[in-house]
Amino acid sequence: MIKLLLFTTEGPRKILVVEDNRDVLDAVLSLLEFCEYDAKGVTGMDEEIINEVTSGNYDMLILDIMLSGSDGRNIAKEFRSRKETSDIPILMISASPDLKASALEAGATDFLSKPFGVHEMKQKIEQYL
Amino acid sequence: MGKSNKLQYLNKGVVSNEVEVLKKMFEYAPVYVCLLEGPDHRLKYMNKIFRQLYGGVDLPEGTPAEKILSEFKGAGEKEINERMQLLDSIYNSGEAFIANEFQSFFGYRGENESEEAFFNLICQPMKDEKEETYGLFITGYEVTEHVRARQEKAYSKERLTLAIEGADIGFWETDLKRGELDYTNEQCKVHFGYSPGDEFTRDDFYNAIHPEDRPAVKEKAQDAMENAGNFKVEYRVQHSDGSLRWILARGQTLTDSDGQPYRFIGITLDITESKEAEKKLKEAVRIRDDFLAIASHELQTPITSVRTLSELLELKLKKDGEQEYAGQAAKINKGINQLSKFIANLLDFSRIQEGKLQLEKSDLILNDLIKDTVESIQPISDHDVIIEAVDNISVHVDEFRIGQVITNLVNNAIKYSPESEKIIVRAKEKEDQVIVSVVDFGIGVSEHERETIFQRFYKGNQPHKKTYPGFGIGLFISSQIVQQHGGDIWVEDNNGKGSEFKFSLPKND
């Protein structure tokens, strides 16, 4: 038990990236890997992923707003309403800078507009992890 | 005692006192008076203004008419003969000669050349107790100006008619007392789908107007007629062949001397072609803006992955000691950065064009925003960006957009002051406003550029000075953002050492 606790605090932090564009997703995963985070990417949400998040598998979420078939803001709201994920850092990303206010309102911890650079993304993550 | 009787006495020297009185009366009268005596019409008397007709020379009593006439400038033999014949015929017939607007080409009025003049005159034979003519009494007044004005009016009308017909203008007149269209020219009928010669009433006029436009036209016309105002309206007209034409009508109410409207007159113009061109242009602009919005938004996604991956590539190459390749990757990144800024500007520009630049306002401390913005720029610039802000100025603004304005101004300041090392950012309260200024020590903005610099696509370009690449819409976007916040943006000279860009924002209560 002690060993497990040590592993989760000292090992690489785990980040889940939800982004429907495969190229952007791959790029963000490469960036996170370069910054030595343990990153997993998905192009959409399903029951299994939600369970993974709510069981505390991730330290942070990077969530795109315009997902095919769903709205990242609704996903953020959903996690915020659950006790297990009410304070998990959620960084929302979008190509529309206008959406910042509504993203924060939906429960995002922070917002980053596309296209972002390595430096900006790294800085944002380090603020919360 | 009648006038002619009086003159008889005057002639015969019966009442010499009265003659002097009458002479005085005539002398300064504003009408021409002349008395001629005998069958050869010798001068008996002529008043002052008559003498002035030929230069004011005092001709002695007894001068024959032929000699008097020859005193007029421009009187040739022909004219003199004509006038002499006229005098003879009046004298011989004993019938008064009355002429309105009698035309005379005689030269008169000092040194002037022969001039056309018109007179209303009466030439009355003077008769003795035997009803025999012994002289002529000529009196008259000049009506040249009146004739000229009337002629001018006729010319004007002719010119107007020519202009109206040449430009395919419809013309209409309404008698407000009868409430009926009492005149329309042929072109006006054509505008409403009728043929020249057709009867065209006020009802025909209203019925031809598209039902959707009719109430507005009636209301505007009614308003102009009742309030003696102007009328300008555009409407569609349905022709009997089913075609739809756009008509522009303008009108004006004429009022009588009591200010009461009595006529409503105006014109019609077929503006279908320009309306269609306008519609096509609007459509083209809309398509362009839509395309711009979609294209720039679509570009954001690939730019995101390309930018991230190429930056990673540079970092990895550096880490692996591949300095040469890392340098090349850095160049790629510089290009991608420019491209992504350009696309962001394009997107903002199309939002402004479509009126879709929406502000998400919140209360914040301006100093914090300035600090955050400068912190994000400082690491990528060699300039020292110094903040001189007053603490705790609260504003209600869109954080992202105002941050964008500050970023734009600071980036411009850096770009246009390559030889200097510092940039100063200030925020000051001034009455109910906050003024933010960005001061640089660079090439400055010339006086004539200070107005145009905030217009779209403007780009600073000074000869003999290094110019910089850039799509000049940054300042345009900034000015739109500031204006939407109810503020203003402008540029001042920094005491000849550069420029000072300023913008104002309303302060929070």
XYZ file of C-alpha atoms in Angstrom:
638
model
C 0.000 0.000 0.000
C 2.787 2.336 0.941
C 4.664 1.305 -2.161
C 1.642 2.086 -4.331
C 1.209 5.521 -2.730
C 4.861 6.323 -3.348
C 4.515 5.265 -6.967
C 1.513 7.501 -7.642
C 3.098 10.606 -6.162
C 6.616 10.190 -7.459
C 5.974 8.669 -10.893
C 5.025 10.671 -13.960
C 1.689 12.536 -13.624
C -1.120 11.101 -15.681
C -2.985 13.264 -18.149
C -5.999 12.349 -20.269
C -6.352 14.217 -23.566
C -9.771 14.336 -25.260
C -9.457 15.679 -28.795
C -11.401 14.466 -31.820
C -8.812 15.471 -34.412
C -6.318 12.618 -34.648
C -3.405 14.819 -35.802
C -3.869 17.366 -33.039
C -4.269 14.541 -30.527
C -1.015 12.881 -31.657
C 0.828 16.196 -31.508
C -0.415 16.938 -27.988
C 0.517 13.405 -26.862
C 4.029 13.833 -28.294
C 4.333 17.144 -26.475
C 3.238 15.596 -23.161
C 5.577 12.660 -23.654
C 8.453 15.060 -24.321
C 7.585 16.844 -21.084
C 7.686 13.441 -19.396
C 4.031 13.089 -18.529
C 2.165 9.826 -18.702
C -0.453 10.752 -21.294
C -3.368 8.919 -22.788
C -5.459 10.221 -25.669
C -9.003 9.542 -26.782
C -11.053 11.058 -29.619
C -14.309 10.870 -27.674
C -15.826 9.986 -24.316
C -17.403 6.672 -23.450
C -18.526 4.936 -20.279
C -15.185 3.187 -19.822
C -13.154 6.406 -20.008
C -15.546 8.194 -17.624
C -15.063 5.365 -15.156
C -11.283 5.596 -15.502
C -11.426 9.308 -14.721
C -13.836 8.999 -11.816
C -11.747 6.201 -10.270
C -8.853 8.623 -10.000
C -6.680 7.313 -12.839
C -5.753 10.789 -14.019
C -4.234 13.873 -12.458
C -5.424 16.253 -15.118
C -7.697 16.493 -18.175
C -7.035 18.327 -21.415
C -10.383 18.711 -23.099
C -11.263 20.034 -26.542
C -14.539 21.975 -26.722
C -15.789 21.158 -30.215
C -15.833 17.385 -30.218
C -17.604 15.442 -32.916
C -20.964 14.578 -31.478
C -20.486 16.246 -28.106
C -19.502 19.442 -26.372
C -16.446 19.455 -24.132
C -18.195 21.937 -21.833
C -20.896 19.384 -21.023
C -18.211 16.810 -20.183
C -16.535 19.346 -17.882
C -19.860 20.050 -16.177
C -20.416 16.328 -15.711
C -17.052 15.803 -13.998
C -17.508 18.885 -11.848
C -20.847 17.568 -10.605
C -19.269 14.279 -9.437
C -17.698 14.177 -6.030
C -14.641 12.162 -7.214
C -13.686 14.624 -9.952
C -15.010 17.902 -8.546
C -11.514 19.361 -8.205
C -9.528 17.648 -10.979
C -7.701 20.280 -13.115
C -9.381 20.594 -16.508
C -7.604 22.551 -19.246
C -9.996 23.274 -22.115
C -8.680 23.937 -25.609
C -10.413 25.465 -28.612
C -9.761 27.237 -31.895
C -12.353 29.843 -30.859
C -10.922 32.191 -28.253
C -14.455 33.540 -27.727
C -15.345 30.352 -25.900
C -13.031 31.026 -22.976
C -15.674 32.553 -20.730
C -18.196 29.791 -21.335
C -15.489 27.164 -20.819
C -14.597 28.631 -17.423
C -18.274 28.859 -16.586
C -18.727 25.151 -17.417
C -16.047 24.335 -14.836
C -12.760 24.450 -16.747
C -9.772 25.337 -14.567
C -8.107 27.145 -17.460
C -8.310 27.712 -21.178
C -5.823 27.656 -24.046
C -6.671 28.724 -27.589
C -5.386 26.858 -30.630
C -2.893 27.026 -32.163
C -0.735 26.845 -29.037
C 2.990 26.281 -28.724
C 4.955 23.804 -26.587
C 5.986 26.546 -24.186
C 2.427 27.760 -23.543
C 1.044 24.267 -22.995
C 3.902 23.272 -20.685
C 3.433 26.438 -18.629
C -0.301 25.844 -18.250
C 0.145 22.230 -17.112
C 2.910 23.071 -14.657
C 0.575 25.582 -13.034
C -1.757 22.769 -11.963
C 0.479 19.717 -11.517
C -60.496 117.954 -65.664
C -59.208 115.050 -67.789
C -55.555 114.457 -68.404
C -55.632 115.228 -72.126
C -57.538 118.441 -71.499
C -54.939 119.497 -69.011
C -52.275 118.864 -71.599
C -54.105 121.014 -74.096
C -53.896 123.894 -71.710
C -50.290 123.109 -71.018
C -49.554 123.190 -74.716
C -51.328 126.451 -75.306
C -49.697 128.143 -72.370
C -53.066 128.943 -70.787
C -52.257 128.059 -67.199
C -48.522 128.617 -66.937
C -48.431 127.998 -63.184
C -50.044 124.598 -63.545
C -47.718 123.769 -66.400
C -44.715 124.316 -64.143
C -46.312 122.133 -61.447
C -47.024 119.360 -63.944
C -43.564 119.608 -65.443
C -42.066 119.153 -61.993
C -44.351 116.180 -61.399
C -43.346 114.581 -64.665
C -39.684 115.527 -64.298
C -39.036 113.095 -61.454
C -41.796 110.591 -62.184
C -40.582 106.974 -62.472
C -42.251 106.681 -65.890
C -41.046 107.906 -69.266
C -42.886 111.046 -70.393
C -42.431 112.855 -73.687
C -44.516 115.460 -75.511
C -44.105 115.928 -79.263
C -45.712 118.719 -81.239
C -46.791 119.083 -84.831
C -46.837 116.660 -87.788
C -43.010 116.432 -87.742
C -43.096 115.566 -84.009
C -40.887 118.303 -82.597
C -39.842 118.055 -78.981
C -41.991 119.951 -76.532
C -41.064 118.237 -73.292
C -39.175 115.190 -72.111
C -38.634 114.151 -68.464
C -35.397 113.191 -66.792
C -35.457 109.416 -67.082
C -36.429 109.701 -70.743
C -33.352 111.854 -71.384
C -31.227 109.276 -69.637
C -32.213 106.779 -72.294
C -29.760 108.435 -74.625
C -27.237 109.712 -72.137
C -29.036 112.644 -70.463
C -28.270 115.301 -73.096
C -30.714 118.230 -72.819
C -32.160 118.650 -76.336
C -33.686 122.070 -77.007
C -37.432 122.458 -77.418
C -38.387 122.130 -81.067
C -35.858 119.379 -81.895
C -37.486 117.144 -84.526
C -38.152 113.506 -83.588
C -35.809 112.256 -86.296
C -32.962 114.114 -84.573
C -34.056 112.822 -81.135
C -34.060 109.250 -82.399
C -30.613 109.661 -83.910
C -29.299 110.490 -80.419
C -29.964 106.878 -79.333
C -26.943 104.683 -79.586
C -27.418 101.838 -82.001
C -30.305 103.469 -83.865
C -29.641 102.872 -87.519
C -31.470 104.379 -90.466
C -33.847 101.442 -90.594
C -34.910 101.712 -86.948
C -35.321 105.482 -87.181
C -37.530 105.127 -90.249
C -39.670 102.497 -88.568
C -40.220 104.669 -85.509
C -40.959 107.760 -87.643
C -43.544 105.814 -89.617
C -45.167 104.675 -86.374
C -45.346 108.256 -85.043
C -46.754 109.480 -88.353
C -49.443 106.842 -88.427
C -50.518 107.625 -84.839
C -50.571 111.325 -85.568
C -52.503 110.905 -88.791
C -55.004 108.349 -87.547
C -55.624 110.118 -84.247
C -55.821 106.650 -82.631
C -53.896 105.933 -79.423
C -51.171 103.335 -79.732
C -50.867 100.960 -76.804
C -48.024 98.441 -76.720
C -47.042 95.925 -74.110
C -43.485 94.675 -74.039
C -42.588 96.877 -76.969
C -39.161 95.776 -78.068
C -36.481 98.315 -78.667
C -32.948 97.659 -79.777
C -31.870 101.225 -79.288
C -28.681 101.697 -77.439
C -29.018 103.654 -74.287
C -27.689 104.037 -70.766
C -24.420 105.836 -71.170
C -21.610 104.105 -72.950
C -23.279 100.745 -73.324
C -23.584 99.144 -76.672
C -26.992 98.551 -78.180
C -29.033 96.587 -75.722
C -32.337 94.849 -75.960
C -35.035 96.516 -73.866
C -38.779 96.190 -73.443
C -41.356 98.861 -72.600
C -45.062 98.999 -71.891
C -46.083 102.264 -73.517
C -48.961 104.418 -74.629
C -48.710 107.007 -77.385
C -51.768 109.240 -77.125
C -52.611 111.837 -79.770
C -53.361 115.276 -78.288
C -56.336 117.005 -79.917
C -57.666 120.537 -79.956
C -61.335 121.548 -79.547
C -61.917 120.605 -83.192
C -60.710 117.077 -82.446
C -57.689 117.662 -84.606
C -54.383 116.168 -83.579
C -51.664 118.681 -82.831
C -49.209 116.566 -80.872
C -48.336 113.219 -79.257
C -48.146 112.376 -75.586
C -45.890 109.376 -74.977
C -45.663 107.671 -71.633
C -44.340 104.289 -70.641
C -42.288 102.252 -68.285
C -39.613 99.644 -68.760
C -40.430 95.972 -68.305
C -37.128 94.469 -69.487
C -36.388 92.644 -66.221
C -39.863 91.213 -66.046
C -39.620 89.961 -69.665
C -36.155 88.529 -69.061
C -37.301 86.717 -65.905
C -40.218 85.219 -67.792
C -37.974 84.151 -70.649
C -35.486 82.670 -68.192
C -38.272 80.715 -66.532
C -39.321 79.373 -69.906
C -35.737 78.410 -70.736
C -35.335 76.756 -67.343
C -38.464 74.767 -67.878
C -37.223 73.725 -71.306
C -33.837 72.739 -69.884
C -35.525 70.831 -67.063
C -37.778 68.993 -69.491
C -34.754 68.102 -71.580
C -32.874 66.846 -68.501
C -35.854 64.883 -67.221
C -36.442 63.189 -70.557
C -32.754 62.589 -71.217
C -32.264 60.863 -67.876
C -35.432 58.779 -68.100
C -36.855 60.526 -65.103
C -40.540 60.181 -64.367
C -42.292 63.329 -63.261
C -45.548 63.649 -61.346
C -47.660 66.341 -59.770
C -50.520 65.970 -57.339
C -53.144 68.597 -56.624
C -53.606 68.336 -52.888
C -57.003 70.041 -52.876
C -58.486 67.429 -55.195
C -56.147 64.698 -54.012
C -55.617 63.584 -57.588
C -52.512 63.033 -59.718
C -52.997 65.780 -62.277
C -49.822 65.376 -64.258
C -47.442 62.536 -65.028
C -44.989 62.520 -67.891
C -44.726 59.518 -70.192
C -41.648 58.127 -68.476
C -43.470 58.065 -65.152
C -46.194 55.889 -66.654
C -43.548 53.575 -68.114
C -42.049 53.183 -64.638
C -45.375 51.866 -63.406
C -45.837 49.461 -66.299
C -48.148 51.658 -68.369
C -47.672 52.839 -71.934
C -47.255 56.473 -72.941
C -50.711 57.878 -73.581
C -52.444 55.573 -71.078
C -54.624 57.099 -68.431
C -52.841 56.938 -65.095
C -54.572 57.842 -61.846
C -53.562 58.005 -58.235
C -55.223 54.615 -57.650
C -53.272 53.113 -60.565
C -50.137 54.459 -58.937
C -50.808 52.838 -55.563
C -52.074 49.586 -57.062
C -48.899 49.130 -59.096
C -46.761 49.240 -55.945
C -45.894 45.853 -54.473
C -48.416 45.102 -51.679
C -45.608 44.681 -49.132
C -44.217 48.137 -49.890
C -47.531 49.950 -50.299
C -48.237 50.843 -46.636
C -44.797 52.389 -46.181
C -45.115 54.458 -49.367
C -48.584 55.684 -48.348
C -47.379 56.581 -44.893
C -44.336 58.495 -46.127
C -46.301 60.327 -48.824
C -48.999 61.225 -46.309
C -46.401 62.505 -43.910
C -44.720 64.663 -46.572
C -48.055 66.081 -47.746
C -49.340 66.919 -44.286
C -46.127 68.340 -42.936
C -44.966 70.120 -46.083
C -41.881 67.963 -46.066
C -39.668 65.998 -48.425
C -40.390 62.521 -49.608
C -37.882 59.833 -50.493
C -38.777 56.199 -50.768
C -37.713 53.077 -52.617
C -40.268 50.463 -53.515
C -41.015 47.630 -55.876
C -43.494 47.960 -58.713
C -45.277 44.982 -60.184
C -45.698 45.336 -63.952
C -48.578 43.631 -65.738
C -46.106 41.277 -67.480
C -45.150 40.007 -64.021
C -41.742 41.662 -63.897
C -40.697 43.474 -60.759
C -38.906 46.814 -60.924
C -37.331 48.913 -58.183
C -38.381 52.555 -58.175
C -36.883 55.445 -56.293
C -39.365 58.268 -55.755
C -38.580 61.704 -54.407
C -41.054 64.449 -53.825
C -41.674 67.768 -52.247
C -44.753 69.558 -51.016
C -45.257 73.091 -52.278
C -46.947 75.542 -49.940
C -48.857 78.717 -50.674
C -48.108 82.095 -49.108
C -50.009 81.029 -45.962
C -47.815 77.980 -45.618
C -50.629 75.660 -46.638
C -49.570 72.655 -48.771
C -51.266 72.799 -52.164
C -49.161 70.682 -54.512
C -47.089 67.579 -54.086
C -44.571 67.150 -56.911
C -41.701 64.823 -57.562
C -39.830 62.374 -59.697
C -39.456 58.627 -60.158
C -36.353 56.732 -61.232
C -35.977 53.094 -62.182
C -33.164 51.823 -59.940
C -33.612 48.107 -60.636
C -30.136 47.684 -62.123
C -28.327 49.386 -59.264
C -30.458 47.468 -56.732
C -29.514 44.191 -58.356
C -25.845 45.173 -58.471
C -26.036 46.142 -54.803
C -27.617 42.791 -53.944
C -24.969 40.893 -55.898
C -22.220 42.864 -54.207
C -23.664 42.172 -50.753
C -23.936 38.503 -51.594
C -20.340 38.448 -52.853
C -19.152 40.151 -49.674
C -21.118 37.675 -47.560
C -19.647 34.697 -49.441
C -16.156 36.152 -49.076
C -16.637 36.727 -45.360
C -18.090 33.253 -44.866
C -15.185 31.772 -46.757
C -12.710 33.792 -44.742
C -14.310 32.663 -41.491
C -14.484 29.009 -42.474
C -11.046 28.938 -44.072
C -9.292 30.583 -41.179
C -11.104 28.404 -38.662
C -10.298 25.265 -40.643
C -6.645 26.325 -40.799
C -6.405 26.524 -37.019
C -6.542 22.749 -36.590
C -3.659 21.713 -38.893
C -1.623 24.682 -37.666
C -2.033 23.401 -34.096
C -0.505 20.000 -34.847
C 2.178 21.391 -37.178
C 3.226 24.044 -34.674
C 3.370 21.650 -31.737
C 5.275 18.983 -33.649
C 7.798 21.341 -35.228
C 8.515 23.003 -31.889
C 9.030 19.564 -30.381
C 11.355 18.698 -33.256
C 13.462 21.780 -32.549
C 13.620 20.956 -28.826
C 14.566 17.324 -29.486
C 17.260 18.262 -31.998
C 18.738 20.724 -29.528
C 18.678 18.088 -26.825
C 20.460 15.641 -29.114
C 23.141 18.203 -29.972
C 22.042 18.559 -33.596
C 22.580 22.323 -33.622
C 22.409 22.776 -37.390
C 19.096 20.939 -37.748
C 17.777 22.625 -34.643
C 18.502 25.994 -36.270
C 16.557 24.979 -39.357
C 13.645 23.808 -37.244
C 13.730 27.162 -35.449
C 13.265 28.880 -38.821
C 10.292 26.638 -39.563
C 8.830 27.599 -36.199
C 9.272 31.282 -36.874
C 7.327 30.882 -40.102
C 4.604 28.875 -38.441
C 4.297 31.483 -35.707
C 3.815 34.230 -38.272
C 1.313 32.089 -40.098
C -0.704 31.348 -36.974
C -0.786 35.038 -35.985
C -1.896 35.892 -39.475
C -4.686 33.327 -39.350
C -5.821 34.552 -35.932
C -5.987 38.086 -37.343
C -7.926 36.894 -40.385
C -10.416 35.176 -38.142
C -10.852 38.296 -36.006
C -11.150 40.412 -39.121
C -13.943 38.256 -40.524
C -15.684 38.312 -37.135
C -15.584 42.123 -37.193
C -16.851 42.227 -40.782
C -19.790 40.046 -39.840
C -20.404 41.980 -36.636
C -19.734 38.804 -34.683
C -16.947 40.018 -32.461
C -18.640 39.312 -29.166
C -17.241 40.533 -25.905
C -17.219 38.360 -22.799
C -16.870 41.045 -20.168
C -15.929 40.527 -16.553
C -14.684 42.700 -13.704
C -10.941 42.623 -13.378
C -7.959 44.618 -12.198
C -6.367 46.186 -15.257
C -2.872 46.084 -13.729
C -3.049 42.298 -13.407
C -4.037 41.990 -17.043
C -1.166 44.264 -18.121
C 1.250 42.283 -15.963
C 0.114 38.900 -17.344
C 0.243 40.163 -20.915
C 3.716 41.657 -20.570
C 4.960 38.473 -18.865
C 3.854 36.414 -21.837
C 5.701 38.710 -24.276
C 8.869 39.382 -22.261
C 10.510 35.931 -22.678
C 10.401 36.177 -26.485
C 11.695 39.748 -26.743
C 15.053 41.446 -26.297
C 13.357 44.680 -25.264
C 12.833 45.523 -21.635
C 9.089 46.051 -21.179
C 8.588 48.295 -18.141
C 5.190 48.639 -16.475
C 4.332 51.960 -14.853
C 0.780 51.302 -13.743
C -1.392 52.804 -11.051
C -2.518 50.097 -8.634
C -5.993 48.621 -8.545
C -7.818 50.117 -11.463
C -10.974 48.055 -11.819
C -12.456 47.664 -15.308
C -15.308 45.697 -16.840
C -13.798 44.320 -20.051
C -13.218 41.228 -22.166
C -9.970 39.949 -20.693
C -8.872 38.090 -23.802
C -9.633 40.956 -26.188
C -8.063 43.752 -24.143
C -5.069 41.476 -23.574
C -4.940 41.124 -27.355
C -4.921 44.926 -27.812
C -2.071 45.348 -25.315
C -0.142 42.477 -26.949
C -0.624 44.047 -30.362
C 0.553 47.479 -29.214
C 3.575 46.084 -27.356
C 4.513 43.820 -30.290
C 4.258 46.776 -32.672
C 6.388 48.886 -30.336
C 9.032 46.141 -30.306
C 8.841 45.681 -34.053
C 9.207 49.380 -34.875
C 11.998 50.208 -32.408
C 14.798 47.787 -33.288
C 17.517 50.207 -32.167
C 16.156 50.868 -28.693
C 15.956 48.661 -25.642
C 12.888 49.608 -23.714
C 9.147 49.851 -24.004
C 7.015 51.514 -21.328
C 3.433 50.479 -20.576
C 1.359 52.891 -18.492
C -2.168 52.887 -17.104
C -3.593 56.077 -15.673
C -6.986 57.111 -14.393
C -8.422 60.208 -16.014
C -11.877 61.287 -14.869
C -14.214 58.363 -15.593
C -11.739 56.683 -17.938
C -8.576 54.665 -17.834
C -5.879 55.500 -20.376
C -3.437 52.750 -21.262
C -0.378 53.833 -23.200
C 2.484 51.980 -24.825
C 5.579 54.127 -25.348
C 8.419 53.237 -27.678
C 11.619 54.942 -28.766
C 11.528 53.810 -32.362
C 10.907 55.193 -35.834
C 7.686 56.972 -34.823
C 4.503 57.662 -36.756
C 4.397 60.647 -39.101
C 1.607 63.144 -38.574
C -0.325 62.228 -41.718
C -0.219 58.542 -40.809
C -1.762 59.040 -37.387
C -5.326 58.924 -38.707
C -4.943 56.237 -41.352
C -2.875 53.873 -39.257
C -5.997 52.389 -37.628
C -7.662 51.668 -40.944
C -7.776 48.137 -42.278
C -4.792 46.839 -44.244
C -2.707 49.885 -43.400
C 0.990 49.174 -43.190
C 3.687 51.574 -42.141
C 6.050 52.140 -45.046
C 8.578 54.893 -44.769
C 11.235 55.434 -47.394
C 14.869 55.082 -46.265
C 13.755 53.258 -43.176
C 13.665 49.585 -42.634
C 10.145 48.265 -43.045
C 8.746 45.155 -41.529
C 6.581 42.407 -42.851
C 3.082 42.264 -41.492
C -0.490 42.261 -42.522
C -1.719 45.654 -41.367
C -4.874 44.571 -39.658
C -3.603 44.333 -36.087
C -4.285 47.997 -35.332
C -7.613 47.856 -37.129
C -8.679 44.902 -34.984
C -7.412 46.662 -31.856
C -9.357 49.806 -32.693
C -12.536 47.766 -33.243
C -12.084 45.986 -29.917
C -11.502 49.258 -28.062
C -14.471 50.930 -29.749
C -16.729 48.029 -28.831
C -15.696 48.627 -25.226
C -16.834 52.250 -25.561
C -13.274 53.539 -25.673
C -11.024 55.238 -28.165
C -7.563 54.528 -29.609
C -5.012 56.981 -30.952
C -1.321 57.646 -31.384
C 0.802 60.544 -30.199
C 4.369 61.580 -30.805
C 6.753 60.608 -28.009
C 8.558 63.964 -27.998
C 10.228 63.173 -31.307
C 11.795 60.011 -29.922
C 9.235 57.459 -31.047
C 5.524 57.011 -30.637
C 3.003 56.619 -27.866
C -0.038 54.495 -28.640
C -2.942 55.106 -26.290
C -6.378 53.703 -25.717
C -9.099 54.580 -23.277
C -11.585 52.350 -21.471
C -14.520 53.297 -19.267
C -13.611 52.880 -15.597
C -15.658 50.647 -13.352
C -17.965 52.482 -10.943
